mmCIF file with all atom_site columns, C-alpha atoms in Angstrom:
data_model
loop_
_atom_site.group_PDB
_atom_site.id
_atom_site.type_symbol
_atom_site.label_atom_id
_atom_site.label_alt_id
_atom_site.label_comp_id
_atom_site.label_asym_id
_atom_site.label_entity_id
_atom_site.label_seq_id
_atom_site.pdbx_PDB_ins_code
_atom_site.Cartn_x
_atom_site.Cartn_y
_atom_site.Cartn_z
_atom_site.occupancy
_atom_site.B_iso_or_equiv
_atom_site.pdbx_formal_charge
_atom_site.auth_seq_id
_atom_site.auth_comp_id
_atom_site.auth_asym_id
_atom_site.auth_atom_id
_atom_site.pdbx_PDB_model_num
ATOM 1   C CA . MET A 1 1   ? -9.229 0.326  48.726 1.00 41.00 ? 1   MET A CA 1
ATOM 2   C CA . ASP A 1 2   ? -7.974 3.115  46.161 1.00 47.00 ? 2   ASP A CA 1
ATOM 3   C CA . ARG A 1 3   ? -4.590 2.306  44.861 1.00 47.00 ? 3   ARG A CA 1
ATOM 4   C CA . GLN A 1 4   ? -2.469 4.789  46.874 1.00 50.00 ? 4   GLN A CA 1
ATOM 5   C CA . TRP A 1 5   ? -3.543 2.856  49.956 1.00 49.00 ? 5   TRP A CA 1
ATOM 6   C CA . PHE A 1 6   ? -2.786 -0.513 48.336 1.00 48.00 ? 6   PHE A CA 1
ATOM 7   C CA . TRP A 1 7   ? 0.777  0.464  47.586 1.00 51.00 ? 7   TRP A CA 1
ATOM 8   C CA . LEU A 1 8   ? 1.430  1.882  50.960 1.00 54.00 ? 8   LEU A CA 1
ATOM 9   C CA . VAL A 1 9   ? 0.047  -1.240 52.789 1.00 54.00 ? 9   VAL A CA 1
ATOM 10  C CA . ILE A 1 10  ? 1.882  -3.537 50.437 1.00 52.00 ? 10  ILE A CA 1
ATOM 11  C CA . ILE A 1 11  ? 5.314  -1.556 50.835 1.00 56.00 ? 11  ILE A CA 1
ATOM 12  C CA . ALA A 1 12  ? 4.810  -1.234 54.708 1.00 55.00 ? 12  ALA A CA 1
ATOM 13  C CA . GLY A 1 13  ? 4.214  -5.069 54.757 1.00 55.00 ? 13  GLY A CA 1
ATOM 14  C CA . LEU A 1 14  ? 1.144  -4.119 56.889 1.00 49.00 ? 14  LEU A CA 1
ATOM 15  C CA . ASN A 1 15  ? -1.629 -6.343 57.212 1.00 52.00 ? 15  ASN A CA 1
ATOM 16  C CA . SER A 1 16  ? -4.391 -3.413 56.710 1.00 50.00 ? 16  SER A CA 1
ATOM 17  C CA . VAL A 1 17  ? -4.788 0.311  55.995 1.00 50.00 ? 17  VAL A CA 1
ATOM 18  C CA . ILE A 1 18  ? -5.441 0.786  59.759 1.00 53.00 ? 18  ILE A CA 1
ATOM 19  C CA . SER A 1 19  ? -2.108 -0.403 60.692 1.00 58.00 ? 19  SER A CA 1
ATOM 20  C CA . LEU A 1 20  ? -0.557 2.476  58.499 1.00 57.00 ? 20  LEU A CA 1
ATOM 21  C CA . TYR A 1 21  ? -1.785 5.260  60.840 1.00 60.00 ? 21  TYR A CA 1
ATOM 22  C CA . TYR A 1 22  ? 0.001  3.549  63.863 1.00 61.00 ? 22  TYR A CA 1
ATOM 23  C CA . TYR A 1 23  ? 3.054  4.807  62.070 1.00 65.00 ? 23  TYR A CA 1
ATOM 24  C CA . PHE A 1 24  ? 1.726  8.068  59.958 1.00 69.00 ? 24  PHE A CA 1
ATOM 25  C CA . LYS A 1 25  ? -0.790 10.867 60.829 1.00 73.00 ? 25  LYS A CA 1
ATOM 26  C CA . SER A 1 26  ? -2.230 10.773 57.309 1.00 74.00 ? 26  SER A CA 1
ATOM 27  C CA . LYS A 1 27  ? -2.228 8.921  53.990 1.00 75.00 ? 27  LYS A CA 1
ATOM 28  C CA . GLU A 1 28  ? -0.236 11.814 52.362 1.00 79.00 ? 28  GLU A CA 1
ATOM 29  C CA . GLU A 1 29  ? 2.663  11.515 54.879 1.00 80.00 ? 29  GLU A CA 1
ATOM 30  C CA . ALA A 1 30  ? 2.725  7.747  54.370 1.00 78.00 ? 30  ALA A CA 1
ATOM 31  C CA . LEU A 1 31  ? 2.610  8.432  50.637 1.00 79.00 ? 31  LEU A CA 1
ATOM 32  C CA . GLY A 1 32  ? 5.416  11.135 50.641 1.00 81.00 ? 32  GLY A CA 1
ATOM 33  C CA . GLU A 1 33  ? 7.663  8.767  53.094 1.00 80.00 ? 33  GLU A CA 1
ATOM 34  C CA . VAL A 1 34  ? 7.177  5.774  50.165 1.00 80.00 ? 34  VAL A CA 1
ATOM 35  C CA . CYS A 1 35  ? 8.184  8.380  47.588 1.00 80.00 ? 35  CYS A CA 1
ATOM 36  C CA . LEU A 1 36  ? 10.969 9.553  49.289 1.00 83.00 ? 36  LEU A CA 1
ATOM 37  C CA . PHE A 1 37  ? 12.376 6.125  50.089 1.00 81.00 ? 37  PHE A CA 1
ATOM 38  C CA . GLY A 1 38  ? 12.072 5.150  46.667 1.00 80.00 ? 38  GLY A CA 1
ATOM 39  C CA . ILE A 1 39  ? 14.112 8.031  45.245 1.00 84.00 ? 39  ILE A CA 1
ATOM 40  C CA . GLU A 1 40  ? 16.473 9.351  47.695 1.00 86.00 ? 40  GLU A CA 1
ATOM 41  C CA . GLU A 1 41  ? 19.284 6.582  47.253 1.00 85.00 ? 41  GLU A CA 1
ATOM 42  C CA . TYR A 1 42  ? 19.120 6.982  43.382 1.00 84.00 ? 42  TYR A CA 1
ATOM 43  C CA . VAL A 1 43  ? 19.738 10.557 43.576 1.00 93.00 ? 43  VAL A CA 1
ATOM 44  C CA . HIS A 1 44  ? 22.741 10.238 45.734 1.00 93.00 ? 44  HIS A CA 1
ATOM 45  C CA . ARG A 1 45  ? 24.172 7.518  43.685 1.00 93.00 ? 45  ARG A CA 1
ATOM 46  C CA . MET A 1 46  ? 23.910 9.957  40.964 1.00 96.00 ? 46  MET A CA 1
ATOM 47  C CA . GLN A 1 47  ? 25.570 12.804 42.980 1.00 96.00 ? 47  GLN A CA 1
ATOM 48  C CA . ASP A 1 48  ? 28.420 10.142 42.911 1.00 97.00 ? 48  ASP A CA 1
ATOM 49  C CA . ILE A 1 49  ? 28.394 9.275  39.521 1.00 97.00 ? 49  ILE A CA 1
ATOM 50  C CA . ALA A 1 50  ? 28.312 13.133 38.159 1.00 97.00 ? 50  ALA A CA 1
ATOM 51  C CA . ALA A 1 51  ? 31.235 14.048 40.739 1.00 97.00 ? 51  ALA A CA 1
ATOM 52  C CA . SER A 1 52  ? 33.489 11.341 39.459 1.00 97.00 ? 52  SER A CA 1
ATOM 53  C CA . ASP A 1 53  ? 36.697 11.703 36.925 1.00 96.00 ? 53  ASP A CA 1
ATOM 54  C CA . GLN A 1 54  ? 35.055 9.009  34.614 1.00 97.00 ? 54  GLN A CA 1
ATOM 55  C CA . PRO A 1 55  ? 34.878 9.793  31.106 1.00 97.00 ? 55  PRO A CA 1
ATOM 56  C CA . PHE A 1 56  ? 31.141 10.506 29.601 1.00 97.00 ? 56  PHE A CA 1
ATOM 57  C CA . GLU A 1 57  ? 30.664 6.795  28.242 1.00 97.00 ? 57  GLU A CA 1
ATOM 58  C CA . ALA A 1 58  ? 31.531 5.425  31.830 1.00 97.00 ? 58  ALA A CA 1
ATOM 59  C CA . LYS A 1 59  ? 29.261 7.886  33.710 1.00 98.00 ? 59  LYS A CA 1
ATOM 60  C CA . LEU A 1 60  ? 26.294 7.378  31.172 1.00 97.00 ? 60  LEU A CA 1
ATOM 61  C CA . MET A 1 61  ? 26.771 3.527  31.480 1.00 97.00 ? 61  MET A CA 1
ATOM 62  C CA . ALA A 1 62  ? 27.078 3.985  35.462 1.00 97.00 ? 62  ALA A CA 1
ATOM 63  C CA . THR A 1 63  ? 23.645 5.975  35.181 1.00 96.00 ? 63  THR A CA 1
ATOM 64  C CA . VAL A 1 64  ? 21.582 3.645  33.507 1.00 95.00 ? 64  VAL A CA 1
ATOM 65  C CA . SER A 1 65  ? 23.313 0.645  35.663 1.00 95.00 ? 65  SER A CA 1
ATOM 66  C CA . SER A 1 66  ? 22.532 2.639  38.903 1.00 92.00 ? 66  SER A CA 1
ATOM 67  C CA . HIS A 1 67  ? 18.939 3.809  37.477 1.00 89.00 ? 67  HIS A CA 1
ATOM 68  C CA . LEU A 1 68  ? 18.003 0.310  36.858 1.00 89.00 ? 68  LEU A CA 1
ATOM 69  C CA . SER A 1 69  ? 19.281 -1.343 39.596 1.00 87.00 ? 69  SER A CA 1
ATOM 70  C CA . SER A 1 70  ? 17.476 1.029  41.800 1.00 81.00 ? 70  SER A CA 1
ATOM 71  C CA . TYR A 1 71  ? 14.198 -0.750 40.242 1.00 76.00 ? 71  TYR A CA 1
ATOM 72  C CA . ARG A 1 72  ? 15.749 -3.870 41.688 1.00 75.00 ? 72  ARG A CA 1
ATOM 73  C CA . GLU A 1 73  ? 16.244 -2.796 44.924 1.00 72.00 ? 73  GLU A CA 1
ATOM 74  C CA . ARG A 1 74  ? 13.297 -0.672 45.436 1.00 69.00 ? 74  ARG A CA 1
ATOM 75  C CA . ASN A 1 75  ? 10.916 -1.697 42.800 1.00 71.00 ? 75  ASN A CA 1
ATOM 76  C CA . GLU A 1 76  ? 7.668  -1.121 44.573 1.00 75.00 ? 76  GLU A CA 1
ATOM 77  C CA . ALA A 1 77  ? 8.518  2.307  46.114 1.00 74.00 ? 77  ALA A CA 1
ATOM 78  C CA . LEU A 1 78  ? 9.716  3.614  42.710 1.00 75.00 ? 78  LEU A CA 1
ATOM 79  C CA . LYS A 1 79  ? 6.472  2.666  40.954 1.00 78.00 ? 79  LYS A CA 1
ATOM 80  C CA . VAL A 1 80  ? 4.524  4.427  43.852 1.00 77.00 ? 80  VAL A CA 1
ATOM 81  C CA . TYR A 1 81  ? 7.064  7.205  43.183 1.00 77.00 ? 81  TYR A CA 1
ATOM 82  C CA . ASN A 1 82  ? 6.406  7.462  39.450 1.00 78.00 ? 82  ASN A CA 1
ATOM 83  C CA . ASP A 1 83  ? 2.824  6.618  39.413 1.00 78.00 ? 83  ASP A CA 1
ATOM 84  C CA . GLU A 1 84  ? 1.143  8.187  42.441 1.00 78.00 ? 84  GLU A CA 1
ATOM 85  C CA . ARG A 1 85  ? 3.507  11.215 43.658 1.00 83.00 ? 85  ARG A CA 1
ATOM 86  C CA . LEU A 1 86  ? 1.210  13.729 41.629 1.00 83.00 ? 86  LEU A CA 1
ATOM 87  C CA . TYR A 1 87  ? -1.820 12.962 44.178 1.00 82.00 ? 87  TYR A CA 1
ATOM 88  C CA . LEU A 1 88  ? 0.124  14.456 47.002 1.00 84.00 ? 88  LEU A CA 1
ATOM 89  C CA . PRO A 1 89  ? -0.501 17.990 47.771 1.00 84.00 ? 89  PRO A CA 1
ATOM 90  C CA . GLU A 1 90  ? 1.897  20.613 46.485 1.00 87.00 ? 90  GLU A CA 1
ATOM 91  C CA . GLU A 1 91  ? 3.538  21.240 49.766 1.00 84.00 ? 91  GLU A CA 1
ATOM 92  C CA . ARG A 1 92  ? 4.412  17.634 50.212 1.00 82.00 ? 92  ARG A CA 1
ATOM 93  C CA . ARG A 1 93  ? 5.865  17.315 46.675 1.00 86.00 ? 93  ARG A CA 1
ATOM 94  C CA . THR A 1 94  ? 8.350  19.991 47.134 1.00 89.00 ? 94  THR A CA 1
ATOM 95  C CA . LYS A 1 95  ? 11.224 17.729 48.058 1.00 89.00 ? 95  LYS A CA 1
ATOM 96  C CA . LEU A 1 96  ? 10.438 15.190 45.738 1.00 88.00 ? 96  LEU A CA 1
ATOM 97  C CA . LYS A 1 97  ? 10.261 17.824 42.995 1.00 90.00 ? 97  LYS A CA 1
ATOM 98  C CA . GLN A 1 98  ? 13.775 18.957 44.006 1.00 93.00 ? 98  GLN A CA 1
ATOM 99  C CA . LEU A 1 99  ? 15.229 15.667 44.340 1.00 92.00 ? 99  LEU A CA 1
ATOM 100 C CA . GLY A 1 100 ? 14.167 14.793 40.767 1.00 91.00 ? 100 GLY A CA 1
ATOM 101 C CA . SER A 1 101 ? 14.957 18.146 39.276 1.00 95.00 ? 101 SER A CA 1
ATOM 102 C CA . GLN A 1 102 ? 18.594 17.568 40.670 1.00 96.00 ? 102 GLN A CA 1
ATOM 103 C CA . TYR A 1 103 ? 18.947 14.116 39.268 1.00 95.00 ? 103 TYR A CA 1
ATOM 104 C CA . ARG A 1 104 ? 17.883 15.418 35.741 1.00 97.00 ? 104 ARG A CA 1
ATOM 105 C CA . ARG A 1 105 ? 20.399 18.279 35.963 1.00 98.00 ? 105 ARG A CA 1
ATOM 106 C CA . GLN A 1 106 ? 23.057 16.361 36.783 1.00 98.00 ? 106 GLN A CA 1
ATOM 107 C CA . LEU A 1 107 ? 22.496 13.964 34.144 1.00 98.00 ? 107 LEU A CA 1
ATOM 108 C CA . GLU A 1 108 ? 22.429 17.061 31.715 1.00 98.00 ? 108 GLU A CA 1
ATOM 109 C CA . GLY A 1 109 ? 25.726 18.051 33.417 1.00 98.00 ? 109 GLY A CA 1
ATOM 110 C CA . ILE A 1 110 ? 27.211 14.458 32.137 1.00 98.00 ? 110 ILE A CA 1
ATOM 111 C CA . PHE A 1 111 ? 25.937 14.844 28.552 1.00 98.00 ? 111 PHE A CA 1
ATOM 112 C CA . GLU A 1 112 ? 27.219 18.889 28.557 1.00 98.00 ? 112 GLU A CA 1
ATOM 113 C CA . GLN A 1 113 ? 30.607 16.976 29.576 1.00 97.00 ? 113 GLN A CA 1
ATOM 114 C CA . GLY A 1 114 ? 30.349 14.675 26.665 1.00 97.00 ? 114 GLY A CA 1
ATOM 115 C CA . LYS A 1 115 ? 29.767 17.544 24.471 1.00 97.00 ? 115 LYS A CA 1
ATOM 116 C CA . ALA A 1 116 ? 32.783 19.490 25.933 1.00 97.00 ? 116 ALA A CA 1
ATOM 117 C CA . SER A 1 117 ? 34.880 16.671 25.300 1.00 96.00 ? 117 SER A CA 1
ATOM 118 C CA . GLY A 1 118 ? 33.812 15.953 21.739 1.00 97.00 ? 118 GLY A CA 1
ATOM 119 C CA . VAL A 1 119 ? 32.391 12.649 22.242 1.00 96.00 ? 119 VAL A CA 1
ATOM 120 C CA . LEU A 1 120 ? 28.814 14.181 21.609 1.00 97.00 ? 120 LEU A CA 1
ATOM 121 C CA . ARG A 1 121 ? 27.841 16.363 18.765 1.00 97.00 ? 121 ARG A CA 1
ATOM 122 C CA . PRO A 1 122 ? 27.484 20.221 19.740 1.00 96.00 ? 122 PRO A CA 1
ATOM 123 C CA . SER A 1 123 ? 23.999 20.635 18.602 1.00 97.00 ? 123 SER A CA 1
ATOM 124 C CA . LEU A 1 124 ? 22.547 18.016 21.129 1.00 97.00 ? 124 LEU A CA 1
ATOM 125 C CA . ASP A 1 125 ? 19.937 19.105 23.549 1.00 98.00 ? 125 ASP A CA 1
ATOM 126 C CA . CYS A 1 126 ? 21.154 17.925 26.576 1.00 98.00 ? 126 CYS A CA 1
ATOM 127 C CA . HIS A 1 127 ? 17.834 18.465 28.846 1.00 98.00 ? 127 HIS A CA 1
ATOM 128 C CA . PHE A 1 128 ? 15.790 16.372 26.107 1.00 98.00 ? 128 PHE A CA 1
ATOM 129 C CA . ALA A 1 129 ? 18.809 13.697 25.952 1.00 98.00 ? 129 ALA A CA 1
ATOM 130 C CA . ALA A 1 130 ? 18.496 13.391 30.032 1.00 98.00 ? 130 ALA A CA 1
ATOM 131 C CA . GLN A 1 131 ? 14.549 13.043 29.928 1.00 97.00 ? 131 GLN A CA 1
ATOM 132 C CA . ALA A 1 132 ? 14.885 10.450 27.295 1.00 97.00 ? 132 ALA A CA 1
ATOM 133 C CA . VAL A 1 133 ? 17.644 8.420  29.507 1.00 96.00 ? 133 VAL A CA 1
ATOM 134 C CA . ILE A 1 134 ? 15.465 8.742  32.564 1.00 93.00 ? 134 ILE A CA 1
ATOM 135 C CA . GLY A 1 135 ? 12.098 7.837  30.391 1.00 92.00 ? 135 GLY A CA 1
ATOM 136 C CA . LEU A 1 136 ? 13.774 4.701  28.932 1.00 93.00 ? 136 LEU A CA 1
ATOM 137 C CA . CYS A 1 137 ? 14.859 3.659  32.421 1.00 89.00 ? 137 CYS A CA 1
ATOM 138 C CA . ASN A 1 138 ? 11.737 4.160  33.955 1.00 85.00 ? 138 ASN A CA 1
ATOM 139 C CA . ALA A 1 139 ? 10.185 2.070  31.088 1.00 86.00 ? 139 ALA A CA 1
ATOM 140 C CA . TRP A 1 140 ? 12.583 -0.519 31.455 1.00 82.00 ? 140 TRP A CA 1
ATOM 141 C CA . GLY A 1 141 ? 12.400 -0.723 35.353 1.00 66.00 ? 141 GLY A CA 1
ATOM 142 C CA . ASP A 1 142 ? 8.584  -0.876 35.359 1.00 64.00 ? 142 ASP A CA 1
#
């Protein structure tokens, strides 16, 4: 059994790969749904954090806490999202890409807020900082 099937069967709590076809038309459809399940909630939480009136420090702490708690709540699905989404056909990755980019842009906005408020140095590369926080959280979460 290849790795994608293994994760899908485990996450779905099914006894066999054949059971998966009762719920999904294809392996790609099932994989896409598992990936979506893994990322959707944590993107929604980021929306709330980014839209809040909290100062930069509180938003950054809330972001890291939320990101890491996502691994406690949806650990296997997030592992599948991080490790397997690139195996999906391009058309099935579109929404996942949009959600991941949205998350990163909102985190970049939090860093921009920190620069604007004088908490962070003006020369900070907010894109790089956001990618670094995401990478660290993913490493800790795995």
